[in-house]
GROMACS .gro file of N, CA and C in nm:
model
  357
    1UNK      N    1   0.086  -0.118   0.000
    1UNK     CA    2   0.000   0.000   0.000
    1UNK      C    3   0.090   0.123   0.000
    2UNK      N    4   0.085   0.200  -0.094
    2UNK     CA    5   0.141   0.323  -0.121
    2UNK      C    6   0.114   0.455   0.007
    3UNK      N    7  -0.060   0.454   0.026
    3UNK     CA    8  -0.108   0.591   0.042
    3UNK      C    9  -0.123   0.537   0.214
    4UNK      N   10  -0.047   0.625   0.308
    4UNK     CA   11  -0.046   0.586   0.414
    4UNK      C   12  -0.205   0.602   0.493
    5UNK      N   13  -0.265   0.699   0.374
    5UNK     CA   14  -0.445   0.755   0.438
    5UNK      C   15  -0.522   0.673   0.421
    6UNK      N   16  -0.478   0.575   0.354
    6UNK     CA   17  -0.620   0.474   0.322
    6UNK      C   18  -0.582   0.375   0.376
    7UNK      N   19  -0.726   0.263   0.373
    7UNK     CA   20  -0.747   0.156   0.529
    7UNK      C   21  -0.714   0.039   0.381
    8UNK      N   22  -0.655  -0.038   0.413
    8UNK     CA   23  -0.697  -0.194   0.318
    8UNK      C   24  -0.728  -0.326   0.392
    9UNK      N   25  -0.819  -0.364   0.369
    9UNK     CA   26  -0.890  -0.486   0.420
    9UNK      C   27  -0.874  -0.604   0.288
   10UNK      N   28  -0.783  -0.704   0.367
   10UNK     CA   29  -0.770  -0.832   0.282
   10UNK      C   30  -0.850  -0.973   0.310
   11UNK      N   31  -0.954  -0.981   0.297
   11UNK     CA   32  -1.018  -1.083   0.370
   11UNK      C   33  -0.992  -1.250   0.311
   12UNK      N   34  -0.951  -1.335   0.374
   12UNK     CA   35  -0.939  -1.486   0.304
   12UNK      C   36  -0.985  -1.572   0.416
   13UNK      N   37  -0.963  -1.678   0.391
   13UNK     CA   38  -0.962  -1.851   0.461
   13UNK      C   39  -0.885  -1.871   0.535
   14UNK      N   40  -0.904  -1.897   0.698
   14UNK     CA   41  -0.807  -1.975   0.760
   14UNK      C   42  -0.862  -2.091   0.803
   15UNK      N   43  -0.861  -2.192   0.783
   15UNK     CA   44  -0.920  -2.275   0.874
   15UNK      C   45  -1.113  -2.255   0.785
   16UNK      N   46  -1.149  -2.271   0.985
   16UNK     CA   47  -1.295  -2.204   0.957
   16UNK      C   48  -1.305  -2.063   0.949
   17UNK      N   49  -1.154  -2.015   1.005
   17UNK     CA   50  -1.191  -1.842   1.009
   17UNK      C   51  -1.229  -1.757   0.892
   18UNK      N   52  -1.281  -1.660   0.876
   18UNK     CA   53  -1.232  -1.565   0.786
   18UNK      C   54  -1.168  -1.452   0.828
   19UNK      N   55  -1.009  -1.463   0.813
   19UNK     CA   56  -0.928  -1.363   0.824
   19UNK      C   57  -0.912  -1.260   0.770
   20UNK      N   58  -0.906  -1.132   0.838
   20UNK     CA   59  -0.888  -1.020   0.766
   20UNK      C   60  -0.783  -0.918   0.825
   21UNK      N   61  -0.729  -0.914   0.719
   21UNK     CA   62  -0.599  -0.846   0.736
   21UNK      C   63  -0.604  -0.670   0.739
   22UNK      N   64  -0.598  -0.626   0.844
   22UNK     CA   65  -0.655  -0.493   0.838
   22UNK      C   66  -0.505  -0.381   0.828
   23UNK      N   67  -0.471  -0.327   0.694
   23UNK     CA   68  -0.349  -0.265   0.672
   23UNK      C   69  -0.372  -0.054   0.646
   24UNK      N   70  -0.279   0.015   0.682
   24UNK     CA   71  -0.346   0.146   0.690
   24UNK      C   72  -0.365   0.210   0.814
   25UNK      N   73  -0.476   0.295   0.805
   25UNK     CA   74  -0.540   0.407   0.890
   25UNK      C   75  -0.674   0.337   0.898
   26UNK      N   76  -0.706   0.319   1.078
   26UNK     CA   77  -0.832   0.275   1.074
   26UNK      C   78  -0.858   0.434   1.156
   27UNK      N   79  -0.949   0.521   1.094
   27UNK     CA   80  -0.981   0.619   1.183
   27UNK      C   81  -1.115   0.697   1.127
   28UNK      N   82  -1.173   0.825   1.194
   28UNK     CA   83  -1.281   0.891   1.112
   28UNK      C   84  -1.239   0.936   0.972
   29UNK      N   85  -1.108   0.986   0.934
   29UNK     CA   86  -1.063   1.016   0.791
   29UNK      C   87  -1.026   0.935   0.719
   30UNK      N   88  -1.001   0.759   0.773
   30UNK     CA   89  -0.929   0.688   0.688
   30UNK      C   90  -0.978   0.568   0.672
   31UNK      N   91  -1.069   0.558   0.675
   31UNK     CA   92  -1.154   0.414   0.678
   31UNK      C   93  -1.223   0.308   0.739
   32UNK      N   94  -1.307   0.421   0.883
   32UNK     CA   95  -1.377   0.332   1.005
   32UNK      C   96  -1.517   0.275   0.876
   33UNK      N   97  -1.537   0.347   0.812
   33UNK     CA   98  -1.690   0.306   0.763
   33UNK      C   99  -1.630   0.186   0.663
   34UNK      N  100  -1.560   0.200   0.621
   34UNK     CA  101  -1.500   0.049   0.540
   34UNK      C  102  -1.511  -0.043   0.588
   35UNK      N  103  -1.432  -0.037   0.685
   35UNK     CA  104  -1.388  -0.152   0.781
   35UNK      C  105  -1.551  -0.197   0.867
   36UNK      N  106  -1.656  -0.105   0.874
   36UNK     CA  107  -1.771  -0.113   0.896
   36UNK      C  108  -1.887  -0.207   0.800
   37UNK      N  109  -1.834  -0.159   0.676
   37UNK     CA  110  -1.895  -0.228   0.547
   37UNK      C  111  -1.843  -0.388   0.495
   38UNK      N  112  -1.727  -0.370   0.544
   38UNK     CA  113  -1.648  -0.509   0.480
   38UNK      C  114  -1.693  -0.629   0.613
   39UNK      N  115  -1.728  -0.596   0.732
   39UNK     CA  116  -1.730  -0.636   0.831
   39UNK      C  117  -1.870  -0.713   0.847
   40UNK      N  118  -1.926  -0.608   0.814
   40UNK     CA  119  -2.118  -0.618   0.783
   40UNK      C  120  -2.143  -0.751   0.668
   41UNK      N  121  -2.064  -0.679   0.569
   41UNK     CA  122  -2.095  -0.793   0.431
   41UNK      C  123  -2.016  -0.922   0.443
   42UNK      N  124  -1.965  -0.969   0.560
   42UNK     CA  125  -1.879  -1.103   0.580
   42UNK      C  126  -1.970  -1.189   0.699
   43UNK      N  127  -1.993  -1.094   0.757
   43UNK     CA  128  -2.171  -1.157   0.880
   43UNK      C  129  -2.288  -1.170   0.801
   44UNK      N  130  -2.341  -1.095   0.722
   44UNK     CA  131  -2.387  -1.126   0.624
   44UNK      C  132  -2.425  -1.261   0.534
   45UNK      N  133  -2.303  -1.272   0.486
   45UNK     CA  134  -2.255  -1.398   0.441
   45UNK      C  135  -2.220  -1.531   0.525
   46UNK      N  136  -2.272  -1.476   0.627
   46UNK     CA  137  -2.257  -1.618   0.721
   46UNK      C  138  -2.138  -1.640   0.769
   47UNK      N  139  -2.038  -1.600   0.775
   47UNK     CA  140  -1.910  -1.539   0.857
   47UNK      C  141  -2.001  -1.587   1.001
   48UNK      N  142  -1.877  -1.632   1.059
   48UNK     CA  143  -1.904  -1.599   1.230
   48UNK      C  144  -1.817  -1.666   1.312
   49UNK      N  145  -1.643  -1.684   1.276
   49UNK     CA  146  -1.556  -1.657   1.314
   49UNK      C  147  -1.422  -1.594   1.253
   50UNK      N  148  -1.396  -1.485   1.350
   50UNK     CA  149  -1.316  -1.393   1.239
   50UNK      C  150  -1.146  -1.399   1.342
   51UNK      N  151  -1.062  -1.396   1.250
   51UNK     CA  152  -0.943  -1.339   1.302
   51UNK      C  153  -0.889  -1.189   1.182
   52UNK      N  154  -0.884  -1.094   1.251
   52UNK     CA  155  -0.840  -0.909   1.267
   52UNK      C  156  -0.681  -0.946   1.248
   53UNK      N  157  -0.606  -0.919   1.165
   53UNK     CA  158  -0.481  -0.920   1.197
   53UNK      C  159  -0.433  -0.775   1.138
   54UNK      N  160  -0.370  -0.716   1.270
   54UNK     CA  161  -0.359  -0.587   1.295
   54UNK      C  162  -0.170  -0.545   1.288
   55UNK      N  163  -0.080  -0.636   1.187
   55UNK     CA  164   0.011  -0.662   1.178
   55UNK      C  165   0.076  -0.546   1.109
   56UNK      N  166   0.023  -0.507   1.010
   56UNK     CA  167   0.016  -0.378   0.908
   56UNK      C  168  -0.050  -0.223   0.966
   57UNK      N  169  -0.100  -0.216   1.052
   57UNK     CA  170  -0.229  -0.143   1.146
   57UNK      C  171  -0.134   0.019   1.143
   58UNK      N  172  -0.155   0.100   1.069
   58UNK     CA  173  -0.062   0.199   1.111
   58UNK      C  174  -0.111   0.315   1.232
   59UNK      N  175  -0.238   0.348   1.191
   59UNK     CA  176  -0.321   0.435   1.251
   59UNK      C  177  -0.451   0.407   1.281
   60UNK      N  178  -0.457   0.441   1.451
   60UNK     CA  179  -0.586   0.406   1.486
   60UNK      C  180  -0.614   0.511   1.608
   61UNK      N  181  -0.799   0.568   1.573
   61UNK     CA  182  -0.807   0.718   1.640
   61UNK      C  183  -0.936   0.626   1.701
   62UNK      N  184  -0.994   0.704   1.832
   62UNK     CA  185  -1.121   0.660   1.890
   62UNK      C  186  -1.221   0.590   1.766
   63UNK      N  187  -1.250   0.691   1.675
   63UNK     CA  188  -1.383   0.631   1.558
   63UNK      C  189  -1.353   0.486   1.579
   64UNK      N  190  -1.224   0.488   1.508
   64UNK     CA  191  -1.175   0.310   1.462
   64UNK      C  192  -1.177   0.198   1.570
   65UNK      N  193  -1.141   0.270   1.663
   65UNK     CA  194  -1.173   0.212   1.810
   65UNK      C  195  -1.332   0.158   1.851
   66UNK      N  196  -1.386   0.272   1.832
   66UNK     CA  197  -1.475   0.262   1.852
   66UNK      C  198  -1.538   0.174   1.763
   67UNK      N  199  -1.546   0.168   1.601
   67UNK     CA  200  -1.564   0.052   1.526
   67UNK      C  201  -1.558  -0.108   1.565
   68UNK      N  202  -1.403  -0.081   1.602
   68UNK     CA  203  -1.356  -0.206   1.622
   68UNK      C  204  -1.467  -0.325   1.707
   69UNK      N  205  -1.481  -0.230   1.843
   69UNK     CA  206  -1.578  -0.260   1.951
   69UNK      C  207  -1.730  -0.256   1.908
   70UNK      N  208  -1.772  -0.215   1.788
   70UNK     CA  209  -1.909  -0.253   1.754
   70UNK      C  210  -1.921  -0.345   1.662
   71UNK      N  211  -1.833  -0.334   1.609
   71UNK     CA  212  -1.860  -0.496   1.555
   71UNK      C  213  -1.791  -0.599   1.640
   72UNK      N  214  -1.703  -0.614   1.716
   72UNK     CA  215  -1.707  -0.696   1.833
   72UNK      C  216  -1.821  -0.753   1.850
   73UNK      N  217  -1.892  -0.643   1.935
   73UNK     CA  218  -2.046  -0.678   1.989
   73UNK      C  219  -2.131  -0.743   1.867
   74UNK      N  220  -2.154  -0.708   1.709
   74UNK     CA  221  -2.207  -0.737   1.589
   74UNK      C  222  -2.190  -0.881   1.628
   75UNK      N  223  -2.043  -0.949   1.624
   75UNK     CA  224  -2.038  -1.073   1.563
   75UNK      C  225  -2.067  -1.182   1.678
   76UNK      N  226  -2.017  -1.151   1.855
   76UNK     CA  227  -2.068  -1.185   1.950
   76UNK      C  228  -2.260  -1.180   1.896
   77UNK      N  229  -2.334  -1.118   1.853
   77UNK     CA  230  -2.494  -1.085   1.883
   77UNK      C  231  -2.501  -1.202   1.784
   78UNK      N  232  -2.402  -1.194   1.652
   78UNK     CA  233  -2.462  -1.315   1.538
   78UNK      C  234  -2.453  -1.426   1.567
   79UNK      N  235  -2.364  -1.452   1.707
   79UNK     CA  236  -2.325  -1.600   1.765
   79UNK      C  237  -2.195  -1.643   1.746
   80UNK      N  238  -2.133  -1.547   1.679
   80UNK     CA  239  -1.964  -1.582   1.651
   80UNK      C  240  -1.880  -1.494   1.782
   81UNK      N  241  -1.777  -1.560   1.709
   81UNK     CA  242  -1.615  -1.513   1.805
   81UNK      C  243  -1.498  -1.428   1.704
   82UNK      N  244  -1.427  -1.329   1.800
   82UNK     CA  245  -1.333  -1.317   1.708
   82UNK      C  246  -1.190  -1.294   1.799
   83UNK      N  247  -1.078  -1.318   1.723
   83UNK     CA  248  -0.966  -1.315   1.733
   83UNK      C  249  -0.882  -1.177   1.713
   84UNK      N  250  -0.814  -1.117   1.767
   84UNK     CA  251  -0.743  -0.996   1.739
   84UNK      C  252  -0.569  -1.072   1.736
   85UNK      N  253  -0.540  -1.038   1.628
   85UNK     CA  254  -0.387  -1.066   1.589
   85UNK      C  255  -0.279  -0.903   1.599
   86UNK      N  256  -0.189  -0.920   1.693
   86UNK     CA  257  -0.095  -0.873   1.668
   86UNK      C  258  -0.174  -0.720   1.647
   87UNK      N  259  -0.240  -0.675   1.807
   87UNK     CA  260  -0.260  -0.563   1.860
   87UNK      C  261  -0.192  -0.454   1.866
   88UNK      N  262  -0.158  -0.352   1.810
   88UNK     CA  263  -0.055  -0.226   1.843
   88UNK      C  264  -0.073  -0.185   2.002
   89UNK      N  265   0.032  -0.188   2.038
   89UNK     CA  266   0.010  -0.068   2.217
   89UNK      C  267  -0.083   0.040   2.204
   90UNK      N  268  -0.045   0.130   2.113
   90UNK     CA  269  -0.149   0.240   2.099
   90UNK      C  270  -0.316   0.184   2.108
   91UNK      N  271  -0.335   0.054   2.079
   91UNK     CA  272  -0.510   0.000   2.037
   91UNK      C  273  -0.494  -0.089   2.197
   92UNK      N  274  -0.393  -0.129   2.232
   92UNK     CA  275  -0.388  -0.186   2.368
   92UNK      C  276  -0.423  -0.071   2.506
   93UNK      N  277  -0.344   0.033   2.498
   93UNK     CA  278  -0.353   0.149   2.541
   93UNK      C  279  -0.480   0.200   2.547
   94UNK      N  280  -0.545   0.239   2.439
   94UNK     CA  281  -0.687   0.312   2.448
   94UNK      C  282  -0.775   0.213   2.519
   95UNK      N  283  -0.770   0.064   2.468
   95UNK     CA  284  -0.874   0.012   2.582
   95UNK      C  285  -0.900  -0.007   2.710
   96UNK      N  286  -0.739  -0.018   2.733
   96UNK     CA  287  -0.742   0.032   2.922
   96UNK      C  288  -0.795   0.159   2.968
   97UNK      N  289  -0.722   0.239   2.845
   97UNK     CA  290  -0.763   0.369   2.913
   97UNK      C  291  -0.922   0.380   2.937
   98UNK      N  292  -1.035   0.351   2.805
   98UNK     CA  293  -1.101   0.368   2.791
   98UNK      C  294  -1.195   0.269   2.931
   99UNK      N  295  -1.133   0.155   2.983
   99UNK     CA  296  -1.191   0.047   3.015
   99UNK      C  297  -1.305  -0.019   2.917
  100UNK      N  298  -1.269  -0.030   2.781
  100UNK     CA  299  -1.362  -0.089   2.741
  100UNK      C  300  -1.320  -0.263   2.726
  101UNK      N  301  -1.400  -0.321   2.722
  101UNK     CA  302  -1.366  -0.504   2.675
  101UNK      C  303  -1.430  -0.547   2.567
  102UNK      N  304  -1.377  -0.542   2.418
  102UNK     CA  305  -1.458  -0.590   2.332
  102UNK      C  306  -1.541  -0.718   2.315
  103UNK      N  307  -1.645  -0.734   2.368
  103UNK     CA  308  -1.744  -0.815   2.372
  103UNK      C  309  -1.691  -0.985   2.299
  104UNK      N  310  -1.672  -1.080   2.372
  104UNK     CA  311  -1.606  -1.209   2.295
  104UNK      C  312  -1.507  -1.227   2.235
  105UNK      N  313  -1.387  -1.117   2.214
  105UNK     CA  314  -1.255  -1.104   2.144
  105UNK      C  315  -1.175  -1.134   2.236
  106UNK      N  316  -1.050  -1.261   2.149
  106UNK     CA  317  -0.939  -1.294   2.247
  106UNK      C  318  -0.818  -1.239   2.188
  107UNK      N  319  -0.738  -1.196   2.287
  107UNK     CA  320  -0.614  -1.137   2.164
  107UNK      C  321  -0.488  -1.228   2.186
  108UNK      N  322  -0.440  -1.228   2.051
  108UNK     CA  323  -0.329  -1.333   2.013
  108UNK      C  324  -0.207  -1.273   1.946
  109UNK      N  325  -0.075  -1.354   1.944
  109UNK     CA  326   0.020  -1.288   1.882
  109UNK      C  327   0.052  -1.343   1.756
  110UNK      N  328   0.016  -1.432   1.668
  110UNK     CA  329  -0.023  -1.470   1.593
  110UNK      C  330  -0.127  -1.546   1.555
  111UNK      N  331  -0.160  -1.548   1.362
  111UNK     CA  332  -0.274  -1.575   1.334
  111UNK      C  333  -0.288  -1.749   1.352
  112UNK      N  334  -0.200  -1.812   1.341
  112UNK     CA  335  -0.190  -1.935   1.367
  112UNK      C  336  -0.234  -2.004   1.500
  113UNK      N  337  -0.230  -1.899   1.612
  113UNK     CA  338  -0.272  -1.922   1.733
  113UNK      C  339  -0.416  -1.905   1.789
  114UNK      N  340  -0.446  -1.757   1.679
  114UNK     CA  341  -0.576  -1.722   1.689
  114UNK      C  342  -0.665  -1.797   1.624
  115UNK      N  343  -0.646  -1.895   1.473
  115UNK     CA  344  -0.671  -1.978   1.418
  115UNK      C  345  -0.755  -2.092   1.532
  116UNK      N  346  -0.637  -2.163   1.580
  116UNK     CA  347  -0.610  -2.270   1.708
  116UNK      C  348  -0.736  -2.244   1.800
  117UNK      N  349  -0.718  -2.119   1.841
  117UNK     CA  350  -0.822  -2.060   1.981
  117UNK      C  351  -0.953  -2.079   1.925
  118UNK      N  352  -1.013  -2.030   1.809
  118UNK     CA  353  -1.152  -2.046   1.792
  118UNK      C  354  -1.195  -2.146   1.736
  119UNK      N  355  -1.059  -2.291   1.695
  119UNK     CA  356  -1.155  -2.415   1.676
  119UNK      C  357  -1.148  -2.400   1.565
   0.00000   0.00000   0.00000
């Protein structure tokens, strides 16, 4: 990815998961509603275990945060689980700060592990 402003979402197969590789700016200017849309249309589709791999993750502001944590709750309500890969401090950071707990998300340091965890 060239443009450090834009969000890219790579979604494939792990396992049973569908992994998505979240690369970019997740924020109000850079692609919370994407990451909102791509998220939607994979539950949708009957998705309902996901691993987030946040490996590429450059930028992340409350919106994206805040994203993150509603579809948390989204895929917990559809009956699924999800996996967070390879968390930045800064996205570790805001949730303490914030005290929030994203609803059914386990966090892992790789996708192979997060794979493992949801079976």
């Amino acid at each position: 990815m060239n443009d450090v402003g834009q969000l890219k979402l790579t979604r494939s197969k792990e396992g049973k998961a569908c992994k998505i590789v979240v690369s970019g700016r997740l924020t109000a200017s850079g692609g919370d509603a994407a990451f909102h849309d791509e998220m939607g249309a994979a539950i949708g589709e009957g998705e309902r275990q996901f691993v987030l791999d946040f490996t590429d993750l450059q930028t992340l502001d409350s919106s994206g945060l805040g994203e993150l944590v509603g579809v948390a709750f989204a895929v917990k309500h559809a009956g699924g689980s999800m996996a967070w890969v390879a968390c930045p401090r800064t996205m570790l950071d805001l949730l303490k700060i914030t005290k929030v707990e994203p609803a059914g998300v386990t966090f892992h340091d790789s996708v192979d592990e997060a794979v493992k965890a949801l079976g």
